[in-house]
Structures are given as structure tokens and as C-alpha cells.
mmCIF file of N, CA and C in Angstrom:
data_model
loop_
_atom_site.group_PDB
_atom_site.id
_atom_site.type_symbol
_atom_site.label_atom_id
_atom_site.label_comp_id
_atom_site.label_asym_id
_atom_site.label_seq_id
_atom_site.Cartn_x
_atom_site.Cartn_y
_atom_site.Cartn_z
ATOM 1 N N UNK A 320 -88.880 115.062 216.331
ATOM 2 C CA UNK A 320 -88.055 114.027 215.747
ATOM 3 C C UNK A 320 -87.856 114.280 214.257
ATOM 4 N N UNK A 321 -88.922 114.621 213.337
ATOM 5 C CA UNK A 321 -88.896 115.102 212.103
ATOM 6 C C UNK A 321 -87.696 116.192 211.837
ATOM 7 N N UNK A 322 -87.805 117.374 212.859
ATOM 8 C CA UNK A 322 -86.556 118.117 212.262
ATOM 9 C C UNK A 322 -85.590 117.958 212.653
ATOM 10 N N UNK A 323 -85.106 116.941 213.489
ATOM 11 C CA UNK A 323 -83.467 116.271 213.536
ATOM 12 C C UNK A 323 -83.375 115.690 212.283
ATOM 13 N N UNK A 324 -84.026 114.754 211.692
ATOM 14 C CA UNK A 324 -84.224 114.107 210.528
ATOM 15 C C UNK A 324 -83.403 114.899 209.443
ATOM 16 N N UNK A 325 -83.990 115.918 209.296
ATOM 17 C CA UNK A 325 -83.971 117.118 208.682
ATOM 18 C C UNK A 325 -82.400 117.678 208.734
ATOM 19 N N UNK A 326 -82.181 117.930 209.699
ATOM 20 C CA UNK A 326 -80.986 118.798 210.224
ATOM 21 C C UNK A 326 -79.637 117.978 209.511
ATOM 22 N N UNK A 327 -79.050 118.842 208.762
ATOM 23 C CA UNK A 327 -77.667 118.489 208.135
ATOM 24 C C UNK A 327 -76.938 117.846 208.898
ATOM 25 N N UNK A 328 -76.061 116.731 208.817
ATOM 26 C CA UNK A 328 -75.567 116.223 209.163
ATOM 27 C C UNK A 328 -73.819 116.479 208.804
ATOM 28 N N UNK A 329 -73.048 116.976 209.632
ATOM 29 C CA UNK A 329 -71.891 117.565 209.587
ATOM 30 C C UNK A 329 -70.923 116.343 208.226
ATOM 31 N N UNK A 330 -70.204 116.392 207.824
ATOM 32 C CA UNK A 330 -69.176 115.633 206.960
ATOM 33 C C UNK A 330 -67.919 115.753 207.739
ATOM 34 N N UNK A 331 -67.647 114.629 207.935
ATOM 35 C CA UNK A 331 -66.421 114.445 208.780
ATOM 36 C C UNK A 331 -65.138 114.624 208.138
ATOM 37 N N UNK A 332 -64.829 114.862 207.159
ATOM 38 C CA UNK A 332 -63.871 115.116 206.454
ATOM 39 C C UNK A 332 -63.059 116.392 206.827
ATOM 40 N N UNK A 333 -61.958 115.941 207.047
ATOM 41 C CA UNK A 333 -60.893 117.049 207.724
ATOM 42 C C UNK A 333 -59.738 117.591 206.275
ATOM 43 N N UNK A 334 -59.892 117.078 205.070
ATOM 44 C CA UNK A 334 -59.137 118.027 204.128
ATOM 45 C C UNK A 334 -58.008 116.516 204.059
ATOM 46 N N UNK A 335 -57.629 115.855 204.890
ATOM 47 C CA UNK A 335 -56.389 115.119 204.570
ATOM 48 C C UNK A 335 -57.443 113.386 204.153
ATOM 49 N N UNK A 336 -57.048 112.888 202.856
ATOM 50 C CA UNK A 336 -57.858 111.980 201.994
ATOM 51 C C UNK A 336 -56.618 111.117 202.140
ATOM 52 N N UNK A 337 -56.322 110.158 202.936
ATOM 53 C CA UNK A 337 -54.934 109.019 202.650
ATOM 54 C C UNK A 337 -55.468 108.005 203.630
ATOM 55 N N UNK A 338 -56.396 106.594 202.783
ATOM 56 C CA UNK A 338 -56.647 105.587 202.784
ATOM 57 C C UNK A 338 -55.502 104.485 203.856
ATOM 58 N N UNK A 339 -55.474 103.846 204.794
ATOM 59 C CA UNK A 339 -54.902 102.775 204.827
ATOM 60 C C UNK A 339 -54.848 101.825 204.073
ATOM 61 N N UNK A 340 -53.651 100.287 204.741
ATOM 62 C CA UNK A 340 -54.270 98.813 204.578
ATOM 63 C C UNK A 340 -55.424 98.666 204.591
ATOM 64 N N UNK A 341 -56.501 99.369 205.331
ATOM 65 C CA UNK A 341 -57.608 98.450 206.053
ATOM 66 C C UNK A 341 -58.786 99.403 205.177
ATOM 67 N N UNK A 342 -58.346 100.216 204.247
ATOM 68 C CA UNK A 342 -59.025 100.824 203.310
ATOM 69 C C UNK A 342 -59.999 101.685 204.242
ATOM 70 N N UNK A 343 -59.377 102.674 205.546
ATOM 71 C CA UNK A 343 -60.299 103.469 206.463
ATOM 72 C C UNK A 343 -58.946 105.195 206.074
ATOM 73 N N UNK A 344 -59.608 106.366 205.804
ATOM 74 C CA UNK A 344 -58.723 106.912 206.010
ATOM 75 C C UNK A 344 -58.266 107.272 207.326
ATOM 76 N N UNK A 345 -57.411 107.679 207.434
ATOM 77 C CA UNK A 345 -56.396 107.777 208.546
ATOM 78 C C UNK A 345 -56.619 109.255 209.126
ATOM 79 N N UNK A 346 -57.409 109.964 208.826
ATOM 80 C CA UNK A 346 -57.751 111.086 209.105
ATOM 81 C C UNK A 346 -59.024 110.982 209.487
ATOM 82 N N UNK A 347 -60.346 110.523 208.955
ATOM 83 C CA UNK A 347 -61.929 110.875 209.631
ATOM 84 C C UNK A 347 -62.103 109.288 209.719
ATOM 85 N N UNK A 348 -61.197 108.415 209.785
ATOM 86 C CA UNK A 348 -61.621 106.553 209.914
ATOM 87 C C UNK A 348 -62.865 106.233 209.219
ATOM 88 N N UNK A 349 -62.828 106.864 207.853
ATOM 89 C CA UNK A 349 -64.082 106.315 207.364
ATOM 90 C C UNK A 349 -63.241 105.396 206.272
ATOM 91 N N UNK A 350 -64.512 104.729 206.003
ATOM 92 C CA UNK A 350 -64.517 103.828 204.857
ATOM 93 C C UNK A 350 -63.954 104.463 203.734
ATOM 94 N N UNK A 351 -63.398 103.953 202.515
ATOM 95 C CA UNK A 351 -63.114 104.155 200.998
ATOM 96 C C UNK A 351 -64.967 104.528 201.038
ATOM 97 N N UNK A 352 -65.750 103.182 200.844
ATOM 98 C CA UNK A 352 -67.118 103.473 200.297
ATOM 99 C C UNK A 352 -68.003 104.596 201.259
ATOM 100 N N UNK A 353 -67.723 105.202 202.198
ATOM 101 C CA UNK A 353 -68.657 105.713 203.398
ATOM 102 C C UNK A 353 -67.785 106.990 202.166
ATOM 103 N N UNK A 354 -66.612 107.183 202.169
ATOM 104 C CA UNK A 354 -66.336 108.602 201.877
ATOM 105 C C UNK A 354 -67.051 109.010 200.297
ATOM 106 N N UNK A 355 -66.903 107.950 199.815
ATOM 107 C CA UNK A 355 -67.443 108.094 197.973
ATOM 108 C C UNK A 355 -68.701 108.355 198.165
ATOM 109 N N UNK A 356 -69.288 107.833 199.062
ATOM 110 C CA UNK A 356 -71.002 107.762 198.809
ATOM 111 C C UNK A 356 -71.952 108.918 199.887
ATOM 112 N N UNK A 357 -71.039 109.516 201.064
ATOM 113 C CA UNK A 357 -71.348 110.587 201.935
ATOM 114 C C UNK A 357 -72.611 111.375 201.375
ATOM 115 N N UNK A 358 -72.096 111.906 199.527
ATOM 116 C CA UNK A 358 -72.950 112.552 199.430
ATOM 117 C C UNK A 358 -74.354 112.367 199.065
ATOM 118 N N UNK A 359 -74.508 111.004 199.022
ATOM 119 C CA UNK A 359 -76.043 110.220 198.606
ATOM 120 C C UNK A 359 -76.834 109.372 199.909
ATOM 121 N N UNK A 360 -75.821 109.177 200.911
ATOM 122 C CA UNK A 360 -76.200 108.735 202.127
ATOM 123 C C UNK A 360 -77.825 109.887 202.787
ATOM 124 N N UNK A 361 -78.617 108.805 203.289
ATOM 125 C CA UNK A 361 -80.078 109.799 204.242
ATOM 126 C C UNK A 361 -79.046 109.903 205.188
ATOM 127 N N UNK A 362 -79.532 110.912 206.094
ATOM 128 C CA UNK A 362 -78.978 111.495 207.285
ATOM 129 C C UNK A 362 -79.030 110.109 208.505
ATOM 130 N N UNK A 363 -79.636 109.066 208.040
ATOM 131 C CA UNK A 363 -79.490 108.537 209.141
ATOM 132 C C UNK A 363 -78.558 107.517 208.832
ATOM 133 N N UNK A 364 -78.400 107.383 207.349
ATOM 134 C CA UNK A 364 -76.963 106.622 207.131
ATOM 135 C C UNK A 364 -75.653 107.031 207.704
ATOM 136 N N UNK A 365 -75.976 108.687 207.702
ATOM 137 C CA UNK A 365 -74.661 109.886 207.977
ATOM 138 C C UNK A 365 -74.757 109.625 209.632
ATOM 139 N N UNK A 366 -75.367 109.212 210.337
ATOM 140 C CA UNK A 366 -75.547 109.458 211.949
ATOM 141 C C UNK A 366 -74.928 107.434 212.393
ATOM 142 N N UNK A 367 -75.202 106.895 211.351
ATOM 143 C CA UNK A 367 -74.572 105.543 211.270
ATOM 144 C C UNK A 367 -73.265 105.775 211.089
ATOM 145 N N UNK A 368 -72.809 106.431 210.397
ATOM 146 C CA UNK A 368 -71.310 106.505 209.726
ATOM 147 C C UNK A 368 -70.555 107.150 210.517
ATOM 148 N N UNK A 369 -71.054 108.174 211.111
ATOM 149 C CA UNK A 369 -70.631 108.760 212.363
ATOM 150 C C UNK A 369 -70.071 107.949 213.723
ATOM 151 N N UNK A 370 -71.363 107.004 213.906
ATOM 152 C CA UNK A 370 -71.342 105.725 214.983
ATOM 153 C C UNK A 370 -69.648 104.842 214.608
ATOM 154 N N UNK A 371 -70.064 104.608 213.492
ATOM 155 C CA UNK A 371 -68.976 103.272 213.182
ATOM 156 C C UNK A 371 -67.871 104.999 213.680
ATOM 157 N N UNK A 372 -67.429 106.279 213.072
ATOM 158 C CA UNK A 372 -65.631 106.465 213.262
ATOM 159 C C UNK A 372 -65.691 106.518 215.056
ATOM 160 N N UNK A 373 -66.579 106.786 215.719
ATOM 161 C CA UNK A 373 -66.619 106.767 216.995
ATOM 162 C C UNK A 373 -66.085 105.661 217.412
ATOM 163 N N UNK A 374 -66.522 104.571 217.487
ATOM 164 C CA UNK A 374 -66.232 102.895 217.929
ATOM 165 C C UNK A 374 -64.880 103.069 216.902
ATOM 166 N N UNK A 375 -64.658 103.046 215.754
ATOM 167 C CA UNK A 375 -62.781 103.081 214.893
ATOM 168 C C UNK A 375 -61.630 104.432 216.182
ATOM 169 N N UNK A 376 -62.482 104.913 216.864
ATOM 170 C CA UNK A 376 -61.418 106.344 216.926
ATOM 171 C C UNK A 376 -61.268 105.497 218.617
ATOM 172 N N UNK A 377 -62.282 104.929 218.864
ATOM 173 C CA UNK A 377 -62.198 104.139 220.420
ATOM 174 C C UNK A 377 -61.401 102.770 220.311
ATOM 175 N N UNK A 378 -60.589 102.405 219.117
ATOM 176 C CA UNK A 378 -60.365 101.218 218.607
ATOM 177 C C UNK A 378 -60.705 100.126 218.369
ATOM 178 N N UNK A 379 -62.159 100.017 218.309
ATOM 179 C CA UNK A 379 -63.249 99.102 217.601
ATOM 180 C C UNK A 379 -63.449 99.000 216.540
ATOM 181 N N UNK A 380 -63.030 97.872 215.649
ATOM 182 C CA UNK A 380 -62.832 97.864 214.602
ATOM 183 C C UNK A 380 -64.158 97.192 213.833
ATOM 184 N N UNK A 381 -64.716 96.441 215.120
ATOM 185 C CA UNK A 381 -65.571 95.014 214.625
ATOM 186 C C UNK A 381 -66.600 95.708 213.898
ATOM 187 N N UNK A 382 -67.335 95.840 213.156
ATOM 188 C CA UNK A 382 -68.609 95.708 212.595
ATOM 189 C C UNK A 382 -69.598 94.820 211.705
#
């Protein structure tokens, strides 16, 4: 369990940065704040952030 912990956690960022209304980009459905802060997030924030574009890409918006 320790070296999943460990193990880099991919960045979902596909190169295209253009925010909606709903302040999610339109390319990796992350947050304005999930994308600014990616690089200070623990890996298990990054495996959270992951969760939420999964449920945004399935059209679940609720959180």
C-alpha cells in the first residue's frame, strides 16, 4: 500500500487550458483550483481529483 502511495500520479492535462461557465476546463473537467494547485496536491488528493473528472466525464456534476 505504501508504494502506490508513492507512485506518481499521472496529470490529466491534455495541453488545451479553456475554462468554462462552470469554471471546469473543457478538456481534463478539472477545476480552475484542482488545475492551479495539481502541483502541491498528496497523491491522494491527485487520485480524488481524478475521481471527481470521472463522475464530470460520466455527467455528474454533484459534489
Amino acid at each position: 500500500m505504501t508504494e502506490q502511495r508513492n507512485k506518481p500520479i499521472p496529470n490529466p492535462c491534455v495541453g488545451v487550458c479553456a475554462l468554462d461557465e462552470n469554471d471546469l476546463c473543457i478538456a481534463c473537467q478539472r477545476s480552475g483550483i484542482e488545475i492551479a494547485e495539481w502541483g502541491v496536491y498528496t497523491n491522494e488528493e491527485k487520485v480524488d481529483v481524478w475521481k471527481k473528472i470521472k463522475q464530470r466525464e460520466s455527467g455528474d456534476f454533484s459534489e
